[in-house]
Short mmCIF file of C-alpha atoms (C1' of nucleotides) in Angstrom, two decimals:
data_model
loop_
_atom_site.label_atom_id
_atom_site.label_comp_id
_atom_site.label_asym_id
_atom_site.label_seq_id
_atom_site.Cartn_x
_atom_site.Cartn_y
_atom_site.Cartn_z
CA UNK A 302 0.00 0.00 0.00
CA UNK A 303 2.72 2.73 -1.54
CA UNK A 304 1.45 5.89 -0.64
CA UNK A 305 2.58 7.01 -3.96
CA UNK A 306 0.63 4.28 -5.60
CA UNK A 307 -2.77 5.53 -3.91
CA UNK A 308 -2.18 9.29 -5.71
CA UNK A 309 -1.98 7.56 -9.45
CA UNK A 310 -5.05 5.72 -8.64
CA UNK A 311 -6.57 8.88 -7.32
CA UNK A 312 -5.04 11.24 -10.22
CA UNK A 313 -6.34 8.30 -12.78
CA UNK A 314 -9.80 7.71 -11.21
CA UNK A 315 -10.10 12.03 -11.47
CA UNK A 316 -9.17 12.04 -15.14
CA UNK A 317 -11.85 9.46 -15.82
CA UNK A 318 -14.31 10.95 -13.50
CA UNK A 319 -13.83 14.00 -15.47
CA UNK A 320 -14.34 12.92 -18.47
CA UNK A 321 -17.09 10.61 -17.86
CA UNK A 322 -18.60 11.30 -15.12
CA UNK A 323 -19.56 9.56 -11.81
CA UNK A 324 -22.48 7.32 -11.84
CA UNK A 325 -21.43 6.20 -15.68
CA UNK A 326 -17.94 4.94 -14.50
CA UNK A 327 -17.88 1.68 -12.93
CA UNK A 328 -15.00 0.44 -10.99
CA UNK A 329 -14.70 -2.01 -13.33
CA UNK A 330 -13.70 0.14 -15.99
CA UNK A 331 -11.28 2.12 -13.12
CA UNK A 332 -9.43 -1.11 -12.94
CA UNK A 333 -8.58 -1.11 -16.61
CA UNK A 334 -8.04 2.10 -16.95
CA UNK A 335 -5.18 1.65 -13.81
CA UNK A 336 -4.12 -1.54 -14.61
CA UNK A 337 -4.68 -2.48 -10.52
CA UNK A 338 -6.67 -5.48 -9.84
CA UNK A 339 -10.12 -4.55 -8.13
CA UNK A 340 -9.10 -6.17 -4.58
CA UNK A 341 -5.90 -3.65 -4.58
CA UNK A 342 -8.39 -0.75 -5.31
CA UNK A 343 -11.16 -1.47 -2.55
CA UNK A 344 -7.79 -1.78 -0.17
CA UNK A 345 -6.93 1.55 -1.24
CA UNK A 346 -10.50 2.69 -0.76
CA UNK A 347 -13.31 1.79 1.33
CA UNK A 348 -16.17 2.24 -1.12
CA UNK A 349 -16.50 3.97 -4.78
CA UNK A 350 -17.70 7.22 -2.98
CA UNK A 351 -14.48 7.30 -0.83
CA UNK A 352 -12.88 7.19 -4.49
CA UNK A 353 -14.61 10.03 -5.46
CA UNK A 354 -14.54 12.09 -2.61
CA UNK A 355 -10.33 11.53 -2.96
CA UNK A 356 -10.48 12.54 -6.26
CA UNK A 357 -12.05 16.29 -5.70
CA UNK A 358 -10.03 16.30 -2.87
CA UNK A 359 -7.33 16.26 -5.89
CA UNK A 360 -9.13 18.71 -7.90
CA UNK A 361 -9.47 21.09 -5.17
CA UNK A 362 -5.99 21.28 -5.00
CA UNK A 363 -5.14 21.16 -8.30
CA UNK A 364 -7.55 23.94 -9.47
CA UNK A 365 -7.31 26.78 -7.11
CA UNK A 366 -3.45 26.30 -6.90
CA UNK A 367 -3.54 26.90 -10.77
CA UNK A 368 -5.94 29.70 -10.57
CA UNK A 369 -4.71 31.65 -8.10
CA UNK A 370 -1.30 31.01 -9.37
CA UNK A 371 -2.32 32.41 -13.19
CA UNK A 372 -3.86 34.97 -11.47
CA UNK A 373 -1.05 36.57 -9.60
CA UNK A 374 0.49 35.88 -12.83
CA UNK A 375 -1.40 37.90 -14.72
CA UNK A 376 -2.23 40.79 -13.01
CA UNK A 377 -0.83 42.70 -9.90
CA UNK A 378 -3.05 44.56 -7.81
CA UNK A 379 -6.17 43.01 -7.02
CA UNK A 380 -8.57 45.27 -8.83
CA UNK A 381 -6.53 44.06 -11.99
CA UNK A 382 -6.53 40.22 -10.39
CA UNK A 383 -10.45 40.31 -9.95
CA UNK A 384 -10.90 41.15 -13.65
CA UNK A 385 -7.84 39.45 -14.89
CA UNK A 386 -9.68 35.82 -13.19
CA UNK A 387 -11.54 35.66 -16.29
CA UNK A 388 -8.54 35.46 -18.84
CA UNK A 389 -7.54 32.74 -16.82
CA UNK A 390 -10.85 31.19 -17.18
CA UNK A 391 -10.80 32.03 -21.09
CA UNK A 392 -7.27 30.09 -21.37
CA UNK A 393 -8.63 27.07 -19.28
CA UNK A 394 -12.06 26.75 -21.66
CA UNK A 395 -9.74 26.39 -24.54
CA UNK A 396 -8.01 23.59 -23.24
CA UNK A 397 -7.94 20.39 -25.17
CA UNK A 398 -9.68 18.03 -22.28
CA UNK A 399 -11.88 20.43 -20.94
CA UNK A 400 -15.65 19.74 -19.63
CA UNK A 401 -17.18 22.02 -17.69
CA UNK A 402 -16.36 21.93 -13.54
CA UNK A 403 -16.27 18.78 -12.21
CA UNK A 404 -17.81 20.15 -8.88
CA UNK A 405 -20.93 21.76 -10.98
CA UNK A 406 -20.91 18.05 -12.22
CA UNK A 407 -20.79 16.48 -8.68
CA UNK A 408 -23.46 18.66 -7.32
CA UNK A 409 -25.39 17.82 -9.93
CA UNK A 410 -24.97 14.17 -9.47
CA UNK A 411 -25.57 13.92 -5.94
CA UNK A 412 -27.83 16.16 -5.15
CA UNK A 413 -28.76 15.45 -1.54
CA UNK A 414 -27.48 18.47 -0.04
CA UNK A 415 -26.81 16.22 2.90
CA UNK A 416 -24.41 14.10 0.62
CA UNK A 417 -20.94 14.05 2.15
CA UNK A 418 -19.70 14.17 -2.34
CA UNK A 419 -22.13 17.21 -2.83
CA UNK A 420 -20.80 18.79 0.53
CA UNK A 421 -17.24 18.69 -1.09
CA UNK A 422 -18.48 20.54 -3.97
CA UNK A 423 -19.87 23.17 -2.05
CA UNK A 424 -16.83 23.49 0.29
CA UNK A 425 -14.58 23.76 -3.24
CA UNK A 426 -17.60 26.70 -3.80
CA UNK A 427 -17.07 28.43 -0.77
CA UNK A 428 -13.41 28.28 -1.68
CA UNK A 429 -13.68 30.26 -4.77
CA UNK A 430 -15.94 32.62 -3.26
CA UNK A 431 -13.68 33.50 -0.52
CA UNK A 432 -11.03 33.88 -2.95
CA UNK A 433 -13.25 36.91 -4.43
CA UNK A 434 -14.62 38.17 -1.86
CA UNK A 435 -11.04 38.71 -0.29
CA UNK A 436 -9.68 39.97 -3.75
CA UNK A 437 -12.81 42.64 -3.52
CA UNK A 438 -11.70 43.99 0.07
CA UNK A 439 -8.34 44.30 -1.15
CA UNK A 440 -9.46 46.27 -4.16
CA UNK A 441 -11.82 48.16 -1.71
CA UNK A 442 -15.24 47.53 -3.19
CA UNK A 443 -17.85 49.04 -0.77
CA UNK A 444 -19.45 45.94 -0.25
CA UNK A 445 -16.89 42.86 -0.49
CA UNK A 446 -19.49 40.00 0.25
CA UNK A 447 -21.93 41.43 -2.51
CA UNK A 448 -18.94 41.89 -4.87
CA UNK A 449 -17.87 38.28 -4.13
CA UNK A 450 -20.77 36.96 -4.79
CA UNK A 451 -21.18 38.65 -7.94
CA UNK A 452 -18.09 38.04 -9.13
CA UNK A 453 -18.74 34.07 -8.41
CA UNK A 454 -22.12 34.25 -10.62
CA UNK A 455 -20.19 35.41 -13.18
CA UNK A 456 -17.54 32.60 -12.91
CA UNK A 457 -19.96 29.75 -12.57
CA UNK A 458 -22.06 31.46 -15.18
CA UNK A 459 -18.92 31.59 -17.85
CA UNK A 460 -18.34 27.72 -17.18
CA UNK A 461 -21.56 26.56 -17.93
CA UNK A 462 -22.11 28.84 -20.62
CA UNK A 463 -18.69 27.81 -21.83
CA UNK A 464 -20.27 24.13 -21.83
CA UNK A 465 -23.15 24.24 -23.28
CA UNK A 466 -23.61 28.03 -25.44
CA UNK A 467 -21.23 27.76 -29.28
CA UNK A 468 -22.68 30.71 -29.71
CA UNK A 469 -21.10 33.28 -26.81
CA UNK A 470 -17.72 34.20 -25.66
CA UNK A 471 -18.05 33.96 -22.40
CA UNK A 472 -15.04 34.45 -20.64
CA UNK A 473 -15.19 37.87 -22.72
CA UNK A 474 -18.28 38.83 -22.08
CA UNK A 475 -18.07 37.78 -18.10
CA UNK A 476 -14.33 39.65 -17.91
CA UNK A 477 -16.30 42.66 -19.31
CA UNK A 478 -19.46 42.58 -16.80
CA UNK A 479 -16.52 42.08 -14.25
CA UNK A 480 -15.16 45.35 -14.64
CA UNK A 481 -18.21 47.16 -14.97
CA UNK A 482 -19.23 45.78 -11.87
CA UNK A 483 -15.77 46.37 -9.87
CA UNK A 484 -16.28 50.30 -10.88
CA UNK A 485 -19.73 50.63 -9.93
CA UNK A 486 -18.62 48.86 -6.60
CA UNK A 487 -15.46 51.26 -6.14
CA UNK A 488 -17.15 54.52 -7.20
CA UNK B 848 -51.31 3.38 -27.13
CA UNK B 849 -53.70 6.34 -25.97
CA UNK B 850 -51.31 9.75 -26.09
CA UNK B 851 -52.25 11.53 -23.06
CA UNK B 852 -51.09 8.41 -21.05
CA UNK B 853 -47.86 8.70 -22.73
CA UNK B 854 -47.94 12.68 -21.41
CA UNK B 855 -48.57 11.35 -17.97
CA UNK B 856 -45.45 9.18 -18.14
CA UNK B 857 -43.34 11.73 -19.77
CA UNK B 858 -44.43 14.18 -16.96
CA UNK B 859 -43.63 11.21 -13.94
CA UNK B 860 -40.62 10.46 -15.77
CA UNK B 861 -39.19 14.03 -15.90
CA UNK B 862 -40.47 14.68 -12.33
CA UNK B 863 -37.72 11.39 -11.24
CA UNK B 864 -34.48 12.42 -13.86
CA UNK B 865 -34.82 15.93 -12.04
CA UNK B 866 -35.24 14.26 -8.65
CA UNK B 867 -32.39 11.67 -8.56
CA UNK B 868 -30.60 12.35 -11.91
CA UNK B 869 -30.54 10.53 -15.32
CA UNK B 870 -27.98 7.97 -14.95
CA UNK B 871 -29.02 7.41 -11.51
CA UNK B 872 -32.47 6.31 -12.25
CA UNK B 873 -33.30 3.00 -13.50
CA UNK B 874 -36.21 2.06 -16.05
CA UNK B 875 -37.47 -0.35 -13.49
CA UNK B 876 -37.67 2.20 -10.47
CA UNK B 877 -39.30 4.51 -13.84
CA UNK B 878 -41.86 1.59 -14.21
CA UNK B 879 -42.66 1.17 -10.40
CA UNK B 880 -43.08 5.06 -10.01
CA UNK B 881 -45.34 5.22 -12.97
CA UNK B 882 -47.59 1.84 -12.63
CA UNK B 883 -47.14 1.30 -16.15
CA UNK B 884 -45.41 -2.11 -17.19
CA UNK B 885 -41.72 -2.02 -18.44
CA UNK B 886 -43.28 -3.32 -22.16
CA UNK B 887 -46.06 -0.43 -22.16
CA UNK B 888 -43.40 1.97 -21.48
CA UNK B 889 -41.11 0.74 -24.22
CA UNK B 890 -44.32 0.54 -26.40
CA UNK B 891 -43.91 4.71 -25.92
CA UNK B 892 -40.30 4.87 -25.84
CA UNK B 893 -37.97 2.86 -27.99
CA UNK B 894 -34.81 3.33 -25.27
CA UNK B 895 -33.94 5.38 -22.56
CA UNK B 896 -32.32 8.06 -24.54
CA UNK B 897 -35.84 8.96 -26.52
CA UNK B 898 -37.85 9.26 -22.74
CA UNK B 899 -34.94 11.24 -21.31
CA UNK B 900 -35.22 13.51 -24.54
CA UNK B 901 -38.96 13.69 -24.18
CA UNK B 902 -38.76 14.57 -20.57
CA UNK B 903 -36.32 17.44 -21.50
CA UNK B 904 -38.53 18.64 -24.49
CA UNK B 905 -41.55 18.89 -21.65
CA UNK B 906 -39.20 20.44 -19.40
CA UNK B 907 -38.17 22.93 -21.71
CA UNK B 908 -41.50 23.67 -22.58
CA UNK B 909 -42.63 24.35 -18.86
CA UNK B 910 -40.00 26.23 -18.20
CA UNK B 911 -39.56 29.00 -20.60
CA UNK B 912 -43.73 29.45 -20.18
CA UNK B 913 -43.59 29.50 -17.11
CA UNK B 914 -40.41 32.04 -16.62
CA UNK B 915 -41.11 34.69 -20.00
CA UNK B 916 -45.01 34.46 -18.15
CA UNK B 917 -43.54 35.66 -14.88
CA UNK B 918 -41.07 37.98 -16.56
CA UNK B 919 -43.99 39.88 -18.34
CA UNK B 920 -46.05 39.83 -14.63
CA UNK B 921 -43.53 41.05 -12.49
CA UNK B 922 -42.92 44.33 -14.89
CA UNK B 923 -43.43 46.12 -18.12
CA UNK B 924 -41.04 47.66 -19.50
CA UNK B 925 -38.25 45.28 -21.66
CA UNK B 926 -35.18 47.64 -19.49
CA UNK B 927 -37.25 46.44 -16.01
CA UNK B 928 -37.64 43.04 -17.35
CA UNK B 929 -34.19 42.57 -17.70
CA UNK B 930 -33.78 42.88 -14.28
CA UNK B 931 -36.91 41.53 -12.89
CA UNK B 932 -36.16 38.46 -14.64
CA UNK B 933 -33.75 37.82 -11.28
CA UNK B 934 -36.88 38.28 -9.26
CA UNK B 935 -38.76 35.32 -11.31
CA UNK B 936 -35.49 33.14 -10.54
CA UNK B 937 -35.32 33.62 -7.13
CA UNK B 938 -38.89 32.30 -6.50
CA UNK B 939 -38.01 29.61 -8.51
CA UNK B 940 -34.96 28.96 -6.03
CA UNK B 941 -37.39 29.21 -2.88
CA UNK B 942 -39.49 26.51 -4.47
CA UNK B 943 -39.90 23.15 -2.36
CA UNK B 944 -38.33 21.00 -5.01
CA UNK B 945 -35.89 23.10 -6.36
CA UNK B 946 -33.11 20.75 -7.37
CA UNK B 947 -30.91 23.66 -10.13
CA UNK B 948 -31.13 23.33 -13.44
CA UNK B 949 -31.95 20.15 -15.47
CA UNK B 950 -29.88 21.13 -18.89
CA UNK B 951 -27.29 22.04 -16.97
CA UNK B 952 -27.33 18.71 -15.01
CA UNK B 953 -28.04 17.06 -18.45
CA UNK B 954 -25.24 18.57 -20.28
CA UNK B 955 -22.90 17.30 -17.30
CA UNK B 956 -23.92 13.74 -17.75
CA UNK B 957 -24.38 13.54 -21.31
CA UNK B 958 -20.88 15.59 -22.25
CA UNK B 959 -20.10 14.74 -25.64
CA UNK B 960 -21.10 17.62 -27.87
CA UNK B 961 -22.64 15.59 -30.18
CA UNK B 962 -24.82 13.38 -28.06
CA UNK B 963 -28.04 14.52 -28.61
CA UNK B 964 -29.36 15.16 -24.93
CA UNK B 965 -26.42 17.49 -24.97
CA UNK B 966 -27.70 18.79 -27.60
CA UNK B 967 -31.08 19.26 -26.83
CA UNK B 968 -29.84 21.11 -23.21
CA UNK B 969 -27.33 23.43 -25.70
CA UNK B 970 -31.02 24.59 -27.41
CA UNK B 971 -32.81 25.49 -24.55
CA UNK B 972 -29.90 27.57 -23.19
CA UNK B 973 -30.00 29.04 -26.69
CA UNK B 974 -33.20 29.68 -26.50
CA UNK B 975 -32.62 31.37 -23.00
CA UNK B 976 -30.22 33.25 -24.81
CA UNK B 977 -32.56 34.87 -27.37
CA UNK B 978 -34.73 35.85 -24.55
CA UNK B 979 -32.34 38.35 -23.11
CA UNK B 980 -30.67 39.56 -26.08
CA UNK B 981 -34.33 40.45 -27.50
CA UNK B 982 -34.90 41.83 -23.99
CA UNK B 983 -31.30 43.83 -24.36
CA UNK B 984 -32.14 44.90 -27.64
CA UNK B 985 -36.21 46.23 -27.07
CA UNK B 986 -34.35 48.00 -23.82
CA UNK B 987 -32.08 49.77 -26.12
CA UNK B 988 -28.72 48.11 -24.98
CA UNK B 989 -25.91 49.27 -27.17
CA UNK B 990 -24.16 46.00 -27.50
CA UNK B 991 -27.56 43.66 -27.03
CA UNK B 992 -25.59 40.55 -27.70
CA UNK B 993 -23.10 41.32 -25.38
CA UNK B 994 -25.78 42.49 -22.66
CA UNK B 995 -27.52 38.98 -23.47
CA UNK B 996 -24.56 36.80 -23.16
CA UNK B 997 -24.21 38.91 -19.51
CA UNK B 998 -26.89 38.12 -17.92
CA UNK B 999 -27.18 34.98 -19.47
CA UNK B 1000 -23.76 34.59 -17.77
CA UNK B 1001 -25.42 35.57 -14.28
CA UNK B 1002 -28.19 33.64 -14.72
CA UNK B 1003 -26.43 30.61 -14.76
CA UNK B 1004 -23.98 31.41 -11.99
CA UNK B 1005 -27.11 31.91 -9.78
CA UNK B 1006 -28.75 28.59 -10.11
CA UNK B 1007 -25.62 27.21 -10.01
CA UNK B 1008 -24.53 29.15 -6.83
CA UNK B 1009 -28.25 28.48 -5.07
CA UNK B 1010 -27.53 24.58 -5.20
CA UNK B 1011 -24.23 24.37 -3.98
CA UNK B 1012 -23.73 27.84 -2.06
CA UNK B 1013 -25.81 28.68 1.33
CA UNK B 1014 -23.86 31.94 1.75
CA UNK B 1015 -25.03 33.68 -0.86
CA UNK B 1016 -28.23 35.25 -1.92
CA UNK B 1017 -27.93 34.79 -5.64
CA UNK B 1018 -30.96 36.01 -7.52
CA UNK B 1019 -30.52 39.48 -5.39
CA UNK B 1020 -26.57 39.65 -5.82
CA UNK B 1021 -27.73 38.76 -9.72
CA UNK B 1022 -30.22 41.46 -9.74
CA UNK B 1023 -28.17 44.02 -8.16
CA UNK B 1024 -25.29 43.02 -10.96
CA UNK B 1025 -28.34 43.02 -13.64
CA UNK B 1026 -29.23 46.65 -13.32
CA UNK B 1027 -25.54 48.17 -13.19
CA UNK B 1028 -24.65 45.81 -16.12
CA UNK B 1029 -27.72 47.39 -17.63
CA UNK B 1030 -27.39 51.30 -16.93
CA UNK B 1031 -23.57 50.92 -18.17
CA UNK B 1032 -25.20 49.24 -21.59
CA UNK B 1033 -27.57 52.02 -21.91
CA UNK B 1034 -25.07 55.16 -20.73
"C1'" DT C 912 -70.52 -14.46 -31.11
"C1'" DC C 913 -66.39 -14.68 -33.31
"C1'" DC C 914 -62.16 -12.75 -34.95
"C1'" DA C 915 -58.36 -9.73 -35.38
"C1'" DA C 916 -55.82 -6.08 -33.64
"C1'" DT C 917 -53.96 -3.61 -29.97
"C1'" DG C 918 -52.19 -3.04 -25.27
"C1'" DT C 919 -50.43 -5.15 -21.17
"C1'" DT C 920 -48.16 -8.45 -18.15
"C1'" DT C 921 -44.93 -11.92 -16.66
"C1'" DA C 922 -40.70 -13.64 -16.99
"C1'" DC C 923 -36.64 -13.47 -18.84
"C1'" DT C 924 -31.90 -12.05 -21.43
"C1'" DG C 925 -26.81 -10.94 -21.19
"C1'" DA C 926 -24.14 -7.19 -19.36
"C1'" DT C 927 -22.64 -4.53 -15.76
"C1'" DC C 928 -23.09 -2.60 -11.10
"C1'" DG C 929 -20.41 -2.17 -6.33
"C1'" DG C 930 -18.14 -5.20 -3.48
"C1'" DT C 931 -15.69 -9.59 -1.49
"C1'" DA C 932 -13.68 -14.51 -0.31
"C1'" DC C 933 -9.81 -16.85 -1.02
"C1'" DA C 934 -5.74 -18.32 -3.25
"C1'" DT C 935 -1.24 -16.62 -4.79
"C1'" DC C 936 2.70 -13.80 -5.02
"C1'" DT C 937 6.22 -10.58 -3.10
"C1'" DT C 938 9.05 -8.83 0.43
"C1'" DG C 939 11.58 -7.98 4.72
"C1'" DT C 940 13.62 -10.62 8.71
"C1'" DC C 941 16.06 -14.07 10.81
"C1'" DG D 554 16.80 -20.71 2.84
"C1'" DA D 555 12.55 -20.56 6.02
"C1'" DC D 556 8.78 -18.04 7.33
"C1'" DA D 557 5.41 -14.55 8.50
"C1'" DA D 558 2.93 -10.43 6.78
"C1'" DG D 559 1.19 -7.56 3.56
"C1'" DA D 560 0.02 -6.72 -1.22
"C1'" DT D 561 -2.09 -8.59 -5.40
"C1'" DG D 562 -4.96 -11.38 -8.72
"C1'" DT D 563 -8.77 -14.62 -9.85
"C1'" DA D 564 -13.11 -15.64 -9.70
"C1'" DC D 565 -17.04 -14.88 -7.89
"C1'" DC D 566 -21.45 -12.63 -5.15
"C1'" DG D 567 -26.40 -10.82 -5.44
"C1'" DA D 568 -28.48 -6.70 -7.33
"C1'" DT D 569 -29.51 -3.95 -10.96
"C1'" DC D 570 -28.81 -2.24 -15.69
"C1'" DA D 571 -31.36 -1.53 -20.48
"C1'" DG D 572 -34.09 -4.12 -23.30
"C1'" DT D 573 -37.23 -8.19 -25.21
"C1'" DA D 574 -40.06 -12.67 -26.35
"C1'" DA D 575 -44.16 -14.60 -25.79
"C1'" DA D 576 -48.35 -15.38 -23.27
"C1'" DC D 577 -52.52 -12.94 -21.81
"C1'" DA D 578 -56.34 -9.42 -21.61
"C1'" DT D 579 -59.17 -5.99 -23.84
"C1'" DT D 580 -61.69 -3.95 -27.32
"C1'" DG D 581 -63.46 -2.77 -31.84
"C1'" DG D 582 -66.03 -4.23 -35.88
"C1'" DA D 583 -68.67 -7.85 -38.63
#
DNA sequence: TCCAATGTTTACTGATCGGTACATCTTGTC
DNA sequence: GACAAGATGTACCGATCAGTAAACATTGGA
């Protein structure tokens, strides 16, 4: 039971979960896809769920690290950040693999809000918005929280619109509404 | 083969996807639920796909009645439409059964662009779409495609932030973003 | 009353679901 | 090299998946 072992089954089982999705991937077809027998998997992990629950663990991680990163990246004061979120949004919608957010996903899948997998997805929510809401103070909006939350509408708004509508631009149109907003919230 | 029993099925049917999800529910908990035997019901249906399609053509239907209906009660002018349209969504979010969106939840577990339940859930945001950019347009918006995709964009966010985020208010963070988006589009 | 057509039910198919019992293999220790 | 302990693979569990064949019930017209 390599430690190491554990976090390429978890990074695997994400990729598939991804691109798949939850209910429509069988631990059978996990076990291909990692090559581990099914007894080394359920030693690894209790149930399926505990599978899944490791694997947004992993995406947690993995997404806010790169966000925040390309944010700081791209912009230096927060005002600029808050607005500059959305090019980094725009880069990750044109990446090869991508399918929407795989939390969006998991809330949508288990929907009892009781549901330790949808509770995950929140927390990941709560994440982001905290990560706005704390860029808004910094770029002294009058009111932060409403800011925040504004800002987050926009950036769940863009992914699913980014999913499902050929027809918009919407990491444009959201980085747009962004700055309109963060002036009307500074002046 | 009578047609309005094939309604009633449709209408039980789309009542359990939005419940417990599409991959998540089974024909035979389908045929339990609805009374009718699993031959009758593939007497109306030739698979799965063609009830889960049918359940999303109803939905669609219900939907966009019941929210442009709403829209045009809650105010008259296209510019206060806009905006009240955020009103319409947040009763919609106080609503016993409210379980988010069910072509956004469709699109996430149908995600190939081509399948055609992913398809059908790309139309009705499409349709969606149209509304507010006519709405944009009839309120004199200077970019109404632009203003369209924007609150599209918020719209979105918001039923995705009322599933998965108790800390916000989202159809009154949305409205508030709705009007300045909409004074800076008409200024 | 008989027949044909239509709708419905029962009982089943092979495949796959999440999960496990048990045999086998590997590895560190003496 | 002997042996115990942990990791791995094989082969299976009952339940459920989407879908169907064939017997049965119902209903219309002649």
């Amino acid at each position: 039971m390599r430690p190491n072992k554990r976090d390429e089954l978890v990074s695997k089982a994400l990729e598939v979960f991804y691109r798949d999705g939850f209910h429509a991937t069988g631990m059978d077809k996990l076990v291909v896809e990692t090559g581990v027998s099914k007894t080394s998997m359920y030693k690894h992990f209790r149930t399926k769920e505990d599978l899944i629950l490791a694997a947004l663990r992993l995406r947690d991680e993995n997404f806010r690290t790169w966000f925040m990163r390309r944010v700081s990246e791209l912009a230096d004061t927060p005002a600029d950040q808050l607005v500059a979120s959305f090019d980094a949004l725009g880069e990750w919608f044109e990446e090869d693999g991508f399918r929407g957010c795989m939390f969006i996903k998991a809330g949508a899948e288990f929907q009892e809000k009781s549901h330790p997998i949808h509770l995950q997805a929140a927390e990941h929510k709560r994440l982001i918005l905290i990560f706005y809401t704390d860029l808004a103070r910094q770029a002294g909006a009058r009111n932060p929280e409403a800011l925040g939350c504004q800002l987050l509408l926009l950036k769940e708004g863009a992914i699913v619109t980014a999913v499902l509508v050929k027809s918009c631009d919407p990491a444009k149109d959201a980085k747009a509404a962004a700055r309109v907003l963060l002036d009307s919230a500074l002046s």
